[in-house]
Short mmCIF file of C-alpha atoms and ligand atoms in Angstrom, two decimals:
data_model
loop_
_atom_site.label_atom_id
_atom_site.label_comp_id
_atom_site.label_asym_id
_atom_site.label_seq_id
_atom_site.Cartn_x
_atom_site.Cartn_y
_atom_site.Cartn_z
CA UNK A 1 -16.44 -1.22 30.64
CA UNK A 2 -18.03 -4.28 29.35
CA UNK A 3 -16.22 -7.79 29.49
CA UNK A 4 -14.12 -8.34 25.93
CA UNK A 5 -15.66 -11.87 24.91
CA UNK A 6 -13.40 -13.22 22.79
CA UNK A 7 -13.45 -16.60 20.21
CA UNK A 8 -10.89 -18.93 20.89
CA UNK A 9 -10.83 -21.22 17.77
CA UNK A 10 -7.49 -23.64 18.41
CA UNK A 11 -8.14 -27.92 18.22
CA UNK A 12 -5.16 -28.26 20.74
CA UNK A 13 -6.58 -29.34 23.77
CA UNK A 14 -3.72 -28.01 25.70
CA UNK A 15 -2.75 -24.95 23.87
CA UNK A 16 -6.39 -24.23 24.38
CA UNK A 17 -6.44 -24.72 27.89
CA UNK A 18 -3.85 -22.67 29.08
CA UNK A 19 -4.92 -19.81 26.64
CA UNK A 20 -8.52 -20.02 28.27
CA UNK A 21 -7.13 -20.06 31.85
CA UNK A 22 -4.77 -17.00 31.15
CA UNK A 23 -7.34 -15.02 29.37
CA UNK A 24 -9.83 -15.69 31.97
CA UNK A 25 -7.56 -14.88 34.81
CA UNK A 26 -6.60 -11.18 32.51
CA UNK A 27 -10.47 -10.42 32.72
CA UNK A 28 -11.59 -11.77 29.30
CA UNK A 29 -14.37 -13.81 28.45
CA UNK A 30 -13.23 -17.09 26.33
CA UNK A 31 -15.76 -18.89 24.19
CA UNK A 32 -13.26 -22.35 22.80
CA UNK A 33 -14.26 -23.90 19.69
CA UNK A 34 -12.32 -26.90 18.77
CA UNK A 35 -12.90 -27.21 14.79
CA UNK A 36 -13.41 -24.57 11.97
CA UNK A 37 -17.41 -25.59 11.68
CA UNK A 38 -17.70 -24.93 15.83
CA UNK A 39 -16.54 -21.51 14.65
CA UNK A 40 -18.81 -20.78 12.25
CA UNK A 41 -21.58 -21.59 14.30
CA UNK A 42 -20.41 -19.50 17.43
CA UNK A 43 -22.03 -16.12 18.19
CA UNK A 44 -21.77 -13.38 20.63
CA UNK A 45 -17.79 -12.23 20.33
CA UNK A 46 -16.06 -9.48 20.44
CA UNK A 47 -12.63 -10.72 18.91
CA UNK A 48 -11.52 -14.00 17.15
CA UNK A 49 -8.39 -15.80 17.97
CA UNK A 50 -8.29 -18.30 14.72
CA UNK A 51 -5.77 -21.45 14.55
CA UNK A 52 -5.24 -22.17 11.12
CA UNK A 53 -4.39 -25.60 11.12
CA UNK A 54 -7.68 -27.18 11.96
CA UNK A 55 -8.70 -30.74 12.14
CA UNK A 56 -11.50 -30.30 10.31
CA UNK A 57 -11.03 -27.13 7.33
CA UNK A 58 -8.27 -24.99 6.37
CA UNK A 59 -7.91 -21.81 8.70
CA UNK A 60 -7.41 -19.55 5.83
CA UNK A 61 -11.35 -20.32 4.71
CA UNK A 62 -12.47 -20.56 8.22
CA UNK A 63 -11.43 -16.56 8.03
CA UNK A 64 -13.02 -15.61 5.25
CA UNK A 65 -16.02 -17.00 6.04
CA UNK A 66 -15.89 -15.47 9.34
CA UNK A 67 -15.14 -12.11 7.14
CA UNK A 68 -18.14 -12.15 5.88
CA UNK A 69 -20.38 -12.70 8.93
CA UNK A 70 -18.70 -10.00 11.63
CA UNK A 71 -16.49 -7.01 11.68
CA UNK A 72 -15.34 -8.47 14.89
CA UNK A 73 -11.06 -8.49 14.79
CA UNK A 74 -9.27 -11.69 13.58
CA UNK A 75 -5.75 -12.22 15.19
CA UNK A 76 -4.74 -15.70 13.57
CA UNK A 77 -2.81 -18.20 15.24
CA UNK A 78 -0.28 -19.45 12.91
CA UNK A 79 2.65 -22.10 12.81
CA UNK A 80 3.97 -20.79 9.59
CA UNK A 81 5.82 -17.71 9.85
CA UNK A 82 6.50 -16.96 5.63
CA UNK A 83 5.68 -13.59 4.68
CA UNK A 84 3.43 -15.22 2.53
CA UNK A 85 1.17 -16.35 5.01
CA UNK A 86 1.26 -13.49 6.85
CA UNK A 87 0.26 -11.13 3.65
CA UNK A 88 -2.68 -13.68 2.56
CA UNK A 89 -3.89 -13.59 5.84
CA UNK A 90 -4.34 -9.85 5.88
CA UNK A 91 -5.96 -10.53 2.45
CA UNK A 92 -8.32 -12.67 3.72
CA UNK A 93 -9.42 -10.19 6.56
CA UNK A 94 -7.31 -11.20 9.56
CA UNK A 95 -6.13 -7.95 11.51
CA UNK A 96 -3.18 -9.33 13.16
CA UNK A 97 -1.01 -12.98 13.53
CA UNK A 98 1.15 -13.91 16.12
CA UNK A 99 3.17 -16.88 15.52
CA UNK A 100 3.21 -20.30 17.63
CA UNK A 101 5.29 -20.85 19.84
CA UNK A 102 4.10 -17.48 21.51
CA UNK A 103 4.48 -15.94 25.18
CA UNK A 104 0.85 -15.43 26.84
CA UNK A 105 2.36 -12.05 27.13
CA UNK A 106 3.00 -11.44 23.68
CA UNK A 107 -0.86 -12.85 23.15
CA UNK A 108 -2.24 -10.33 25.80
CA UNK A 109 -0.12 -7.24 24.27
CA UNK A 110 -1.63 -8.31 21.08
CA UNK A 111 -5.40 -8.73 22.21
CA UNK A 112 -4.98 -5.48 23.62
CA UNK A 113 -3.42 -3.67 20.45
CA UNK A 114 -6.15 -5.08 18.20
CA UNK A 115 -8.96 -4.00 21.00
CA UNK A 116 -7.93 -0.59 21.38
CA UNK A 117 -8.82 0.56 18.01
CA UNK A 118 -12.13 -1.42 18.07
CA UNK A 119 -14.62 0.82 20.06
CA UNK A 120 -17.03 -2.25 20.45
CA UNK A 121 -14.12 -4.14 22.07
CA UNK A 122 -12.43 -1.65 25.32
CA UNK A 123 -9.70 -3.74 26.59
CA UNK A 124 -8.85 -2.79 30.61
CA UNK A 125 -6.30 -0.23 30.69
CA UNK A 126 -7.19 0.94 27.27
CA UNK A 127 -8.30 4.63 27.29
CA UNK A 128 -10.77 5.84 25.11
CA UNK A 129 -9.67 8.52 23.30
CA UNK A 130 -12.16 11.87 23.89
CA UNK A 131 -15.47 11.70 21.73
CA UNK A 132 -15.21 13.22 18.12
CA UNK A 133 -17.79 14.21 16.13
CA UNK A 134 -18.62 12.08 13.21
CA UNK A 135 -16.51 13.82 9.91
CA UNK A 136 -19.07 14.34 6.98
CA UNK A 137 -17.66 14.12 3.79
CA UNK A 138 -20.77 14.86 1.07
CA UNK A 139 -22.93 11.92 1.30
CA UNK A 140 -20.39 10.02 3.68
CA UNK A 141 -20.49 10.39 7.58
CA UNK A 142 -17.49 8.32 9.33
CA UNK A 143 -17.89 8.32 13.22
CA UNK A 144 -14.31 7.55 14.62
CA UNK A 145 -15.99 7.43 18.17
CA UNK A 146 -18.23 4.25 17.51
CA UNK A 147 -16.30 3.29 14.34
CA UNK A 148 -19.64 3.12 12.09
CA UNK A 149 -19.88 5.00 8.55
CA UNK A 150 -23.06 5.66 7.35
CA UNK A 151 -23.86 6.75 3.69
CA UNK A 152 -26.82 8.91 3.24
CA UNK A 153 -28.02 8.27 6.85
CA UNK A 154 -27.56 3.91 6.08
CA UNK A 155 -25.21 1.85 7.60
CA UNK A 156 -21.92 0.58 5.66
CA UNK A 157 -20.68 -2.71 7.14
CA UNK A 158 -16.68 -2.48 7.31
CA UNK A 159 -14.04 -4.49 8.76
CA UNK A 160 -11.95 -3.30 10.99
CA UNK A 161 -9.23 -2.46 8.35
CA UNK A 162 -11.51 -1.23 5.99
CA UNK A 163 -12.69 1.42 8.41
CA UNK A 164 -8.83 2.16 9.63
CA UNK A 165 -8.23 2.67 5.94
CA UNK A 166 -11.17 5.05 5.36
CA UNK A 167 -10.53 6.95 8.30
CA UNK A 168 -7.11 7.44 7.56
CA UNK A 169 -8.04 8.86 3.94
CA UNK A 170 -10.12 10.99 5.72
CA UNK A 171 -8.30 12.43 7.66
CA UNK A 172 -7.55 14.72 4.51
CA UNK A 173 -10.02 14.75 2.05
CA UNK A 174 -8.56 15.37 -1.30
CA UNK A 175 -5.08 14.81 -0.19
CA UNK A 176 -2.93 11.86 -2.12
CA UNK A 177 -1.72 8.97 0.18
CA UNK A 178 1.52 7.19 -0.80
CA UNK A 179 0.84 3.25 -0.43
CA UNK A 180 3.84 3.29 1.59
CA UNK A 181 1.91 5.74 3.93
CA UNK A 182 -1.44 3.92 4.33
CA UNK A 183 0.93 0.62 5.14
CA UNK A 184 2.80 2.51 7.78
CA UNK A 185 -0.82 4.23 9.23
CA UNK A 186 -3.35 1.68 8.81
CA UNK A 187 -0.86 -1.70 9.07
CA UNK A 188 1.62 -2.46 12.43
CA UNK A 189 4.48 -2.30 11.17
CA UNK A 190 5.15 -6.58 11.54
CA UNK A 191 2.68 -7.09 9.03
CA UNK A 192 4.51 -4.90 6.55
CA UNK A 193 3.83 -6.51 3.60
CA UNK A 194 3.64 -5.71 -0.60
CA UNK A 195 1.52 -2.89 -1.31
CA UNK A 196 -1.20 -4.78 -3.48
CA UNK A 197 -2.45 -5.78 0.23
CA UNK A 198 -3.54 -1.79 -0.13
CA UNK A 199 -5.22 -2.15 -3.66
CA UNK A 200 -7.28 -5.38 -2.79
CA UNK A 201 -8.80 -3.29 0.50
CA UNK A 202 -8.80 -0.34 -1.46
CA UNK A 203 -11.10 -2.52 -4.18
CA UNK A 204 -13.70 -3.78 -1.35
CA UNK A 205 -14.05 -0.69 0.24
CA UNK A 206 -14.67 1.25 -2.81
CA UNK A 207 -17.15 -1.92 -3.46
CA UNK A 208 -19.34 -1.06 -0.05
CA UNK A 209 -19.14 2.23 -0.34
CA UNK A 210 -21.39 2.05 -3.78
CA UNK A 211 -18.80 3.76 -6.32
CA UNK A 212 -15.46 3.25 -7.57
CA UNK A 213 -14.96 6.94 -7.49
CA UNK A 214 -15.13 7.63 -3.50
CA UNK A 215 -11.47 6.37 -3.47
CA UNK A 216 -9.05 7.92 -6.89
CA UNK A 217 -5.97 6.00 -7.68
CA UNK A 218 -3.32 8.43 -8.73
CA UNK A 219 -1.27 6.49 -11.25
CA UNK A 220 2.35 5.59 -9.50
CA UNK A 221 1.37 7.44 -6.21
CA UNK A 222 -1.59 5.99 -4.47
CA UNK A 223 -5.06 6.94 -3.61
CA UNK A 224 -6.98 9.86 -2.37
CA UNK A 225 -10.41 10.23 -1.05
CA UNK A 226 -12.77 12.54 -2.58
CA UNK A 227 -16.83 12.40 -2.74
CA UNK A 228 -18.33 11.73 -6.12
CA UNK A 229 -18.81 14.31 -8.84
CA1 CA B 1 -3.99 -26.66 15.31
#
């Protein structure tokens, strides 16, 4: 299995210290960038631990601009614990938040949860499940093995909860998913939060796949998945 490298974005010296020296001791690699710019510059990770009170830019923009350049997972690092925060970071593409002050337990559990349904990113102890073929859906081919989704033989960029949320809706083509349902099977359950989290990755997903009509809404029930007339 290869090394998880992993992006340790955090301006507290000593926070950052102990969190490279644990997650070096558990086996990881630990890149440590100090400010938000560092961040955006750094390369070559697996997974992204983001601190979103930097000295030098606001955590929340640090993620989405990290959004845009990798699919690697985002678990932000946060000293706020409001729903709201929690809820805009999903928005903005994080796939997980644990709160400060947290146990370096709690930190590995999490590393590992996120890691074990990234393909890219096999944590130690963290089984593979057994190859599946990729499901073809029309046009659509979504390969839960490597996690890549290819339409008409090219490549469709996702996140990592973009993909979860694909993948789930195709796990029954046709069928109608309650929001409720997608929250419970795409989202832990700790980042339960209103359903218009749904809609807005519902909306970009529906965006890279190249039509709206890939993903139906059904008017006060949810969404199904269904190839294009
Ligand atoms: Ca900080």
């Amino acid at each position: 299995m290869n090394v998880v490298r992993i992006l340790l974005v955090e301006d507290d010296r000593s926070i950052a210290n102990s969190v490279v020296e644990g997650l070096t001791a558990e086996g990881f690699s630990v890149d440590h960038a100090g400010t938000g710019a560092a961040a955006l510059a750094a390369t070559g990770y697996d997974m992204v631990l983001l601190d979103l009170g930097l000295p030098d830019m606001d955590g929340r923009d640090v993620c989405r601009q990290l959004r845009t350049r990798t699919s690697a997972p985002i678990i932000m690092l946060t000293a706020r614990a409001e729903e709201f925060d929690r809820v805009l970071g999903l928005e903005l593409g994080a796939d997980d938040y644990i709160t400060k002050p947290f146990s370096f337990r709690e930190l590995v559990a999490r590393i590992r949860a996120v890691g074990r349904r990234t393909v890219d990113a096999p944590t130690e102890g963290a089984a593979l499940d057994e190859p599946v073929a990729a499901q073809r859906i029309g046009p659509l081919s979504v390969d839960p093995r490597t996690r890549r989704v290819y339409i008409d033989g090219d490549e469709v960029l996702l996140t990592a909860k973009e993909f979860d949320l694909l993948a789930f809706l195709a796990t029954d083509v046709g069928a109608v998913r309650t929001r409720t349902e997608i929250l419970e099977n795409v989202w832990d359950a700790h980042w339960y939060g209103p359903t218009k989290t749904v809609d807005a990755h519902v909306a970009s997903l529906r965006k890279k796949l190249g039509s709206h009509e890939w993903i139906q809404a059904v008017r006060g029930v949810g969404f199904r998945l269904e190839p294009p007339a």
